[in-house]
mmCIF file with all atom_site columns, C-alpha atoms in Angstrom:
data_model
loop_
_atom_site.group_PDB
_atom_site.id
_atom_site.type_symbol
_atom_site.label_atom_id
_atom_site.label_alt_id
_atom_site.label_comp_id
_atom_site.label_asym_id
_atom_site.label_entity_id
_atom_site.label_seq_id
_atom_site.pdbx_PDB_ins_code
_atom_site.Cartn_x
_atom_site.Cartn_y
_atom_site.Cartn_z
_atom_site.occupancy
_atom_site.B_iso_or_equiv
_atom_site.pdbx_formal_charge
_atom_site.auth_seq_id
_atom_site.auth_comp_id
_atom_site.auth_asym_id
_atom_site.auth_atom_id
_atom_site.pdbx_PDB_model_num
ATOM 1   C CA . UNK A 1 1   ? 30.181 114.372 20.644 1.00 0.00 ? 502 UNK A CA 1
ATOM 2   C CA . UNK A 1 2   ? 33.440 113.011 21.506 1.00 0.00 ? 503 UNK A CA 1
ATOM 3   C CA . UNK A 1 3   ? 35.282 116.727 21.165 1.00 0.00 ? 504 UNK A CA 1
ATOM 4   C CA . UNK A 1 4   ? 32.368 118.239 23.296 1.00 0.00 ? 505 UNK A CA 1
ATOM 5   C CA . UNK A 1 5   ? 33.012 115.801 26.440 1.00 0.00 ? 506 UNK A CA 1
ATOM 6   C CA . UNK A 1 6   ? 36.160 116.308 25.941 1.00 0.00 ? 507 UNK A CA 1
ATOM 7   C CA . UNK A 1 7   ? 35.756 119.687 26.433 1.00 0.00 ? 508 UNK A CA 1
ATOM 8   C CA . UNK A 1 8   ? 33.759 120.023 29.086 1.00 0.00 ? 509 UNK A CA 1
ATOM 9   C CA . UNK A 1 9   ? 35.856 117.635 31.242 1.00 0.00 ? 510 UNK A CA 1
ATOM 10  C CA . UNK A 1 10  ? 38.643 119.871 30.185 1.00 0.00 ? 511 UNK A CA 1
ATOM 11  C CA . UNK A 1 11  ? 36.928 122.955 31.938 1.00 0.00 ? 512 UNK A CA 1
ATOM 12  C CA . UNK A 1 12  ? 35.264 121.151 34.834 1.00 0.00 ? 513 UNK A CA 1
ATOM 13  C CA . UNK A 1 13  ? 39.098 120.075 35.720 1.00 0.00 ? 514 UNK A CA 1
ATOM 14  C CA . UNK A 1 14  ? 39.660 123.987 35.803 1.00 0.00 ? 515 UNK A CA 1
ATOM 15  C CA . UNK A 1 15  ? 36.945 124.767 38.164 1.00 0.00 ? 516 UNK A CA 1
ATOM 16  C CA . UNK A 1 16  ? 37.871 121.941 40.043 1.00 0.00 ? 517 UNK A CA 1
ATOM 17  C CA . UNK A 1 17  ? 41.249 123.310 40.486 1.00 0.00 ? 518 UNK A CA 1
ATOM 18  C CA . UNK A 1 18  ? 40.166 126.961 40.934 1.00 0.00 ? 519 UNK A CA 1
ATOM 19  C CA . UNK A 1 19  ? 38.079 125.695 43.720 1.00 0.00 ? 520 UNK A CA 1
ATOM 20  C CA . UNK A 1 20  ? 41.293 123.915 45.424 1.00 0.00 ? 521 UNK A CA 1
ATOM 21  C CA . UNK A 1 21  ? 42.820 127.204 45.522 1.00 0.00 ? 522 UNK A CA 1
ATOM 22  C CA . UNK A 1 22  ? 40.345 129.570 46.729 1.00 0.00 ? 523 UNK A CA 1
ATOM 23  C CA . UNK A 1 23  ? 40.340 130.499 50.549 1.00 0.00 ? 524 UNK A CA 1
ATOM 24  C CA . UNK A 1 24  ? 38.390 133.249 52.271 1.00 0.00 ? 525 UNK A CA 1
ATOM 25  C CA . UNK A 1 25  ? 39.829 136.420 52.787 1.00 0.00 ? 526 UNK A CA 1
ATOM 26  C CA . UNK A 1 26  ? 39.134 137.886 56.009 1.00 0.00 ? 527 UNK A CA 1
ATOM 27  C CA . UNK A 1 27  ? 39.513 141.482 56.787 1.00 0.00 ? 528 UNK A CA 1
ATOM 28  C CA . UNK A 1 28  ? 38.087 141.683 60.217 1.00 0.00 ? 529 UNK A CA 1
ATOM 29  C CA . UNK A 1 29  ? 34.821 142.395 58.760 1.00 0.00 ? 530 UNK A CA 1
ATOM 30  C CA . UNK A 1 30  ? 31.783 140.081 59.692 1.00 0.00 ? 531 UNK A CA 1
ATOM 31  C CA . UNK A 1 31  ? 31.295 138.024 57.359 1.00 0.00 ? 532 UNK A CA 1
ATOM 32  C CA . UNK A 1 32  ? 34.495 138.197 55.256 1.00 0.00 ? 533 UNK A CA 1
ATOM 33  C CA . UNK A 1 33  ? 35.313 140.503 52.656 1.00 0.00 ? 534 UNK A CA 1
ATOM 34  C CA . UNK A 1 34  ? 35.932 140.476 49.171 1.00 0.00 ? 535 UNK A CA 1
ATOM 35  C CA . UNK A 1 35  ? 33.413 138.104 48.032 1.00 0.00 ? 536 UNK A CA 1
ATOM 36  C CA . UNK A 1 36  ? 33.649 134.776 48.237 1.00 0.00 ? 537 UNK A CA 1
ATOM 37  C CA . UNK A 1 37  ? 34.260 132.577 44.687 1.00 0.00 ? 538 UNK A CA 1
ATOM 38  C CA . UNK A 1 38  ? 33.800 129.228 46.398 1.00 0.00 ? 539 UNK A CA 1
ATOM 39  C CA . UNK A 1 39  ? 29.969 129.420 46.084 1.00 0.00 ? 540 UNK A CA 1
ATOM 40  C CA . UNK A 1 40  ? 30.457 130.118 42.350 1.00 0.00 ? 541 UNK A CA 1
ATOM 41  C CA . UNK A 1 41  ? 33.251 127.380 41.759 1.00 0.00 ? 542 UNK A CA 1
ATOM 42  C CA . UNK A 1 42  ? 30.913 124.860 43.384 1.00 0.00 ? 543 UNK A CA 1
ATOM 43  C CA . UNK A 1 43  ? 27.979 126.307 41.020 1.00 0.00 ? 544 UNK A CA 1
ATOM 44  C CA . UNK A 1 44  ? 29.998 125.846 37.710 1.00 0.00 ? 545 UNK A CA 1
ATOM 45  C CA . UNK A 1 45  ? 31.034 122.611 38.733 1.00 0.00 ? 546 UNK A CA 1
ATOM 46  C CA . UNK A 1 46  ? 27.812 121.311 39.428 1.00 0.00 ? 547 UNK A CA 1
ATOM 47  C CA . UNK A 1 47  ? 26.331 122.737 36.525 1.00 0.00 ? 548 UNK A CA 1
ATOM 48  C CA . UNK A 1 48  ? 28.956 121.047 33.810 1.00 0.00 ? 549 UNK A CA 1
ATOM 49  C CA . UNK A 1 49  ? 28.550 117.500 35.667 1.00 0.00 ? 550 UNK A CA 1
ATOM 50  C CA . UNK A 1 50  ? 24.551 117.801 34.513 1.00 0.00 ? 551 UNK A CA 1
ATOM 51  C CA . UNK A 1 51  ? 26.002 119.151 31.395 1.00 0.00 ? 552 UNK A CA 1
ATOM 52  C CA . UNK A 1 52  ? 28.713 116.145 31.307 1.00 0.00 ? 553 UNK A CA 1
ATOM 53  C CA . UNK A 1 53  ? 26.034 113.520 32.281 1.00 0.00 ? 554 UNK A CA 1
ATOM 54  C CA . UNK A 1 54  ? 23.659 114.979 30.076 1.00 0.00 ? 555 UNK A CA 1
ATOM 55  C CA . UNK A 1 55  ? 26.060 114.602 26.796 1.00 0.00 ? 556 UNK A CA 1
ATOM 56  C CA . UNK A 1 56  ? 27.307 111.306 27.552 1.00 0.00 ? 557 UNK A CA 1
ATOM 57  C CA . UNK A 1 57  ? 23.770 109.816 27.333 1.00 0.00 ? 558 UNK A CA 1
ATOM 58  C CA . UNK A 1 58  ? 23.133 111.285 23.919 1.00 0.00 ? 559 UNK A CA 1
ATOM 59  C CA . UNK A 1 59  ? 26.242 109.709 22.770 1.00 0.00 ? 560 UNK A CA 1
ATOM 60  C CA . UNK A 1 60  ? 24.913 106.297 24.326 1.00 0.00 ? 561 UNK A CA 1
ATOM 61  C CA . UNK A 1 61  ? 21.779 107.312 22.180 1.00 0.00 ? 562 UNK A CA 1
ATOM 62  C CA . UNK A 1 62  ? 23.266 108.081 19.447 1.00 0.00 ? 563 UNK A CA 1
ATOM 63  C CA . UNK A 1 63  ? 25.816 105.327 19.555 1.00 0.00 ? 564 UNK A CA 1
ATOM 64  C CA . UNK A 1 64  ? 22.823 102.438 19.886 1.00 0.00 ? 565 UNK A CA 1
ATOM 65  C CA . UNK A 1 65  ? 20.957 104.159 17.229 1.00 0.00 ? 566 UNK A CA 1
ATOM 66  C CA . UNK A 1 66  ? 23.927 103.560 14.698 1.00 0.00 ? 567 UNK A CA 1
ATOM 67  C CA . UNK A 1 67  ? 24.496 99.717  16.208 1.00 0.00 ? 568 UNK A CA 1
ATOM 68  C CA . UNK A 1 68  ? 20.932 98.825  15.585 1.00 0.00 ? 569 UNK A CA 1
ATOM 69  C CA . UNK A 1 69  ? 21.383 100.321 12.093 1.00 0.00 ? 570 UNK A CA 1
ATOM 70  C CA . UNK A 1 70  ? 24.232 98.621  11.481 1.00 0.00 ? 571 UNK A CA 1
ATOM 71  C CA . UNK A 1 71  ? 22.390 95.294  12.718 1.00 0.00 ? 572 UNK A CA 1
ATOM 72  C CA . UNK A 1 72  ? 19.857 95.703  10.252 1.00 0.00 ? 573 UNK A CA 1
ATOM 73  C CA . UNK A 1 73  ? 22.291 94.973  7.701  1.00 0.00 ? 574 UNK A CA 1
ATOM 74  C CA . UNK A 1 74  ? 22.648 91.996  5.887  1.00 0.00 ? 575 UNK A CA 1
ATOM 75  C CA . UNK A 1 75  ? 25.805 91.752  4.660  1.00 0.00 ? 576 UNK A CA 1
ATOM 76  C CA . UNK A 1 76  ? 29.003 91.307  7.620  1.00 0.00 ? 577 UNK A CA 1
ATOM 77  C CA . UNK A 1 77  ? 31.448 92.396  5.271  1.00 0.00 ? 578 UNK A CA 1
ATOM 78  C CA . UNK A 1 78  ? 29.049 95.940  4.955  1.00 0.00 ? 579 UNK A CA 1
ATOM 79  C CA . UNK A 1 79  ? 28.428 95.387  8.820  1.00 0.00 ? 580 UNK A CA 1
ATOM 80  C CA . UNK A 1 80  ? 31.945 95.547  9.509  1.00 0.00 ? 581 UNK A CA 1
ATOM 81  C CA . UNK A 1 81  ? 32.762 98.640  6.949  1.00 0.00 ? 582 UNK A CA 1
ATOM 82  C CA . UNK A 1 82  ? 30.227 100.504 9.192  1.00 0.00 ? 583 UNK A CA 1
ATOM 83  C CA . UNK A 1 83  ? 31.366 99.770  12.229 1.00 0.00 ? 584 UNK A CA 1
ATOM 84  C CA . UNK A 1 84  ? 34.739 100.500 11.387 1.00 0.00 ? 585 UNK A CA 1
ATOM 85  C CA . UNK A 1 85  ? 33.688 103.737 9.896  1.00 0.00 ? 586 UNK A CA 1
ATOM 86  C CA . UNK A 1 86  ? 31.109 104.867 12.527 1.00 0.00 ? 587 UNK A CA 1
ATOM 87  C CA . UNK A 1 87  ? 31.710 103.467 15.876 1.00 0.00 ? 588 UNK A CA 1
ATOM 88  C CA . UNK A 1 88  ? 35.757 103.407 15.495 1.00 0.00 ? 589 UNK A CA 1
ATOM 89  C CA . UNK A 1 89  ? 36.010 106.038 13.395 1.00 0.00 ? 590 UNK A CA 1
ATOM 90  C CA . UNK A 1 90  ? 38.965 104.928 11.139 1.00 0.00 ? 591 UNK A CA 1
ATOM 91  C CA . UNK A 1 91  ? 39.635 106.646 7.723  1.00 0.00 ? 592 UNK A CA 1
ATOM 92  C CA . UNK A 1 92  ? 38.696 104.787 4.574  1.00 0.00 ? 593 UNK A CA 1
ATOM 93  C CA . UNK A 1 93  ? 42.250 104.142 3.913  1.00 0.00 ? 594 UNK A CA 1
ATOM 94  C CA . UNK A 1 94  ? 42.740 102.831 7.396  1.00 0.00 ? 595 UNK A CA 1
ATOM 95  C CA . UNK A 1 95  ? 39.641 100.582 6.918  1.00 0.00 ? 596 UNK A CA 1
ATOM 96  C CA . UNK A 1 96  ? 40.562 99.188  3.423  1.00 0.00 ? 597 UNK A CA 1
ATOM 97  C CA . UNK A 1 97  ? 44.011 98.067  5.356  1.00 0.00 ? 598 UNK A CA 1
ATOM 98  C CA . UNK A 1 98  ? 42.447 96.665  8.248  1.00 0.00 ? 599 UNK A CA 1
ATOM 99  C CA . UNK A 1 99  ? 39.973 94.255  5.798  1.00 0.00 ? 600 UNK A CA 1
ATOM 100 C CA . UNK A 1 100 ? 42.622 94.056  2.836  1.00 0.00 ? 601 UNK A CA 1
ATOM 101 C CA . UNK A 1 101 ? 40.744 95.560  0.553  1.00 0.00 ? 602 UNK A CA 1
ATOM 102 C CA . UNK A 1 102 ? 41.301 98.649  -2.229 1.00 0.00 ? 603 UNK A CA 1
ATOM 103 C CA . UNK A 1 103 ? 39.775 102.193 -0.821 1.00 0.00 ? 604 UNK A CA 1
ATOM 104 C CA . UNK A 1 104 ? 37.405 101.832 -3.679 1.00 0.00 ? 605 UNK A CA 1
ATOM 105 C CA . UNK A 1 105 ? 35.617 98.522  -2.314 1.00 0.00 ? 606 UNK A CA 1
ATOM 106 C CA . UNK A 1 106 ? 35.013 99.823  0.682  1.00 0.00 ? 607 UNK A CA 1
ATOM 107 C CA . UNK A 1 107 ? 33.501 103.079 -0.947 1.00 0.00 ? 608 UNK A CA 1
ATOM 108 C CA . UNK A 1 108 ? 31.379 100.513 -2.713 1.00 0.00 ? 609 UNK A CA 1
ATOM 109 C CA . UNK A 1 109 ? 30.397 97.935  0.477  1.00 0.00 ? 610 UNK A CA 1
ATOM 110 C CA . UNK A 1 110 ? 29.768 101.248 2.027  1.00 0.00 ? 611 UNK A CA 1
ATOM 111 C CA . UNK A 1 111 ? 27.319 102.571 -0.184 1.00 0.00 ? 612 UNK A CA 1
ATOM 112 C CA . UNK A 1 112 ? 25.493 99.327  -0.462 1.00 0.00 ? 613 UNK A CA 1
ATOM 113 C CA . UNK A 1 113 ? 25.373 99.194  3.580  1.00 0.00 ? 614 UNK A CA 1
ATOM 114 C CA . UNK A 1 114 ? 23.550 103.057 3.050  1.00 0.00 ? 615 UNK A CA 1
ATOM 115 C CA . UNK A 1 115 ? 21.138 101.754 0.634  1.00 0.00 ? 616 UNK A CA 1
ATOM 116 C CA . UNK A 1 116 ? 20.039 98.316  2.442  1.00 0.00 ? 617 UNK A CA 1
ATOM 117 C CA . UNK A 1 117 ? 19.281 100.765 5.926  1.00 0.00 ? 618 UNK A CA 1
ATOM 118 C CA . UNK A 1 118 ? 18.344 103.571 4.113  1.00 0.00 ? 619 UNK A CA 1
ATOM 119 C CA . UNK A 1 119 ? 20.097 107.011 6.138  1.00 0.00 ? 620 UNK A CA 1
ATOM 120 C CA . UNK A 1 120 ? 18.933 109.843 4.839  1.00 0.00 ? 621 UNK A CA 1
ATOM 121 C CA . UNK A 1 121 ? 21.887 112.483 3.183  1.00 0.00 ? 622 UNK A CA 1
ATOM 122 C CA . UNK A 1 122 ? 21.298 115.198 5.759  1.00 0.00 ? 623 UNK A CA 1
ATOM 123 C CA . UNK A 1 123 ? 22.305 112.167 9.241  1.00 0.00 ? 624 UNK A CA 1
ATOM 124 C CA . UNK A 1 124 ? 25.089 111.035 7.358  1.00 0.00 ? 625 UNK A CA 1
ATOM 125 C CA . UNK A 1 125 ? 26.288 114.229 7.109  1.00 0.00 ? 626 UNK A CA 1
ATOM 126 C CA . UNK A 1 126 ? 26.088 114.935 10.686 1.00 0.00 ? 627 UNK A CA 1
ATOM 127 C CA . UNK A 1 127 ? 28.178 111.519 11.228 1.00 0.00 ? 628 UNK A CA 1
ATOM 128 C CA . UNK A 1 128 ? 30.513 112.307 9.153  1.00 0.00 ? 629 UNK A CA 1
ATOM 129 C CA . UNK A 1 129 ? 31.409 115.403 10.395 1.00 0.00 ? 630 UNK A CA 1
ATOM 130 C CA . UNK A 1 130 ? 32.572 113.914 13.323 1.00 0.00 ? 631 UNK A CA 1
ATOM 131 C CA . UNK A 1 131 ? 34.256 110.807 12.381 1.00 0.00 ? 632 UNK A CA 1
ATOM 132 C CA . UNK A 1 132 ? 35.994 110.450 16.082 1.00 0.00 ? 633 UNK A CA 1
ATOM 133 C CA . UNK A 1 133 ? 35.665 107.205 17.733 1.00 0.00 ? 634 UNK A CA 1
ATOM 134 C CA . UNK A 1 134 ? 32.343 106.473 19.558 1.00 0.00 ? 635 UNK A CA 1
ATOM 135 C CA . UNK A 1 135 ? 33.875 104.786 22.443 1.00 0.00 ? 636 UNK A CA 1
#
């Protein structure tokens, strides 16, 4: 979710600046001439702020979703393996630094954490495939 904002605020910028540099180009015509892309810059831009806005509440969905899983979890040391994981992000080598322990624990705290909230094979999969930072 993270890549896609990023992406779209990446091509709104664009328009944005495509719009700065547009001015109409009169021929003595009424009217003007030559079409006018001002109209369309202001349509595009419009249209990726709903699509910005849009995005950016599913990842506030999404994100409370996986903090009130995470909450359901007994454990803090499990708690915190999430967290790490899914709302930062981090690799399991980065998290096993960050709490002193082997990559293999964490493997293990993690898949006790799964068990206790119970996420089925095909969500976790869609997490992990993006493993970015939440925030």
């Amino acid at each position: 979710m993270e890549h896609k904002i990023q992406r779209i605020l990446e091509e709104l910028e664009q328009w944005k600046s495509k719009a700065q540099k547009v001015t109409r180009a009169f021929d003595g015509v009424p009217g003007g001439g030559g079409g006018d892309l001002l109209p369309q810059c202001v349509g595009k831009i419009m249209e990726l702020e709903e699509e910005l806005n849009a995005q950016i509440d599913r990842m506030v969905d999404k994100r409370r979703e996986i903090e009130e899983a995470i909450a359901r979890v007994p454990n803090p040391q499990q708690q915190e393996v999430l967290s790490l994981r899914y709302i930062d992000g981090l690799s399991w080598e980065r998290i096993a630094e960050r709490l002193f322990y082997s990559v293999q624990h964490i493997h293990k705290l993690h898949g006790r954490a799964l068990q206790v909230i119970q996420i089925p094979a095909s969500e976790l999969n869609a997490i992990e495939c993006d493993s970015q930072p939440m925030v």
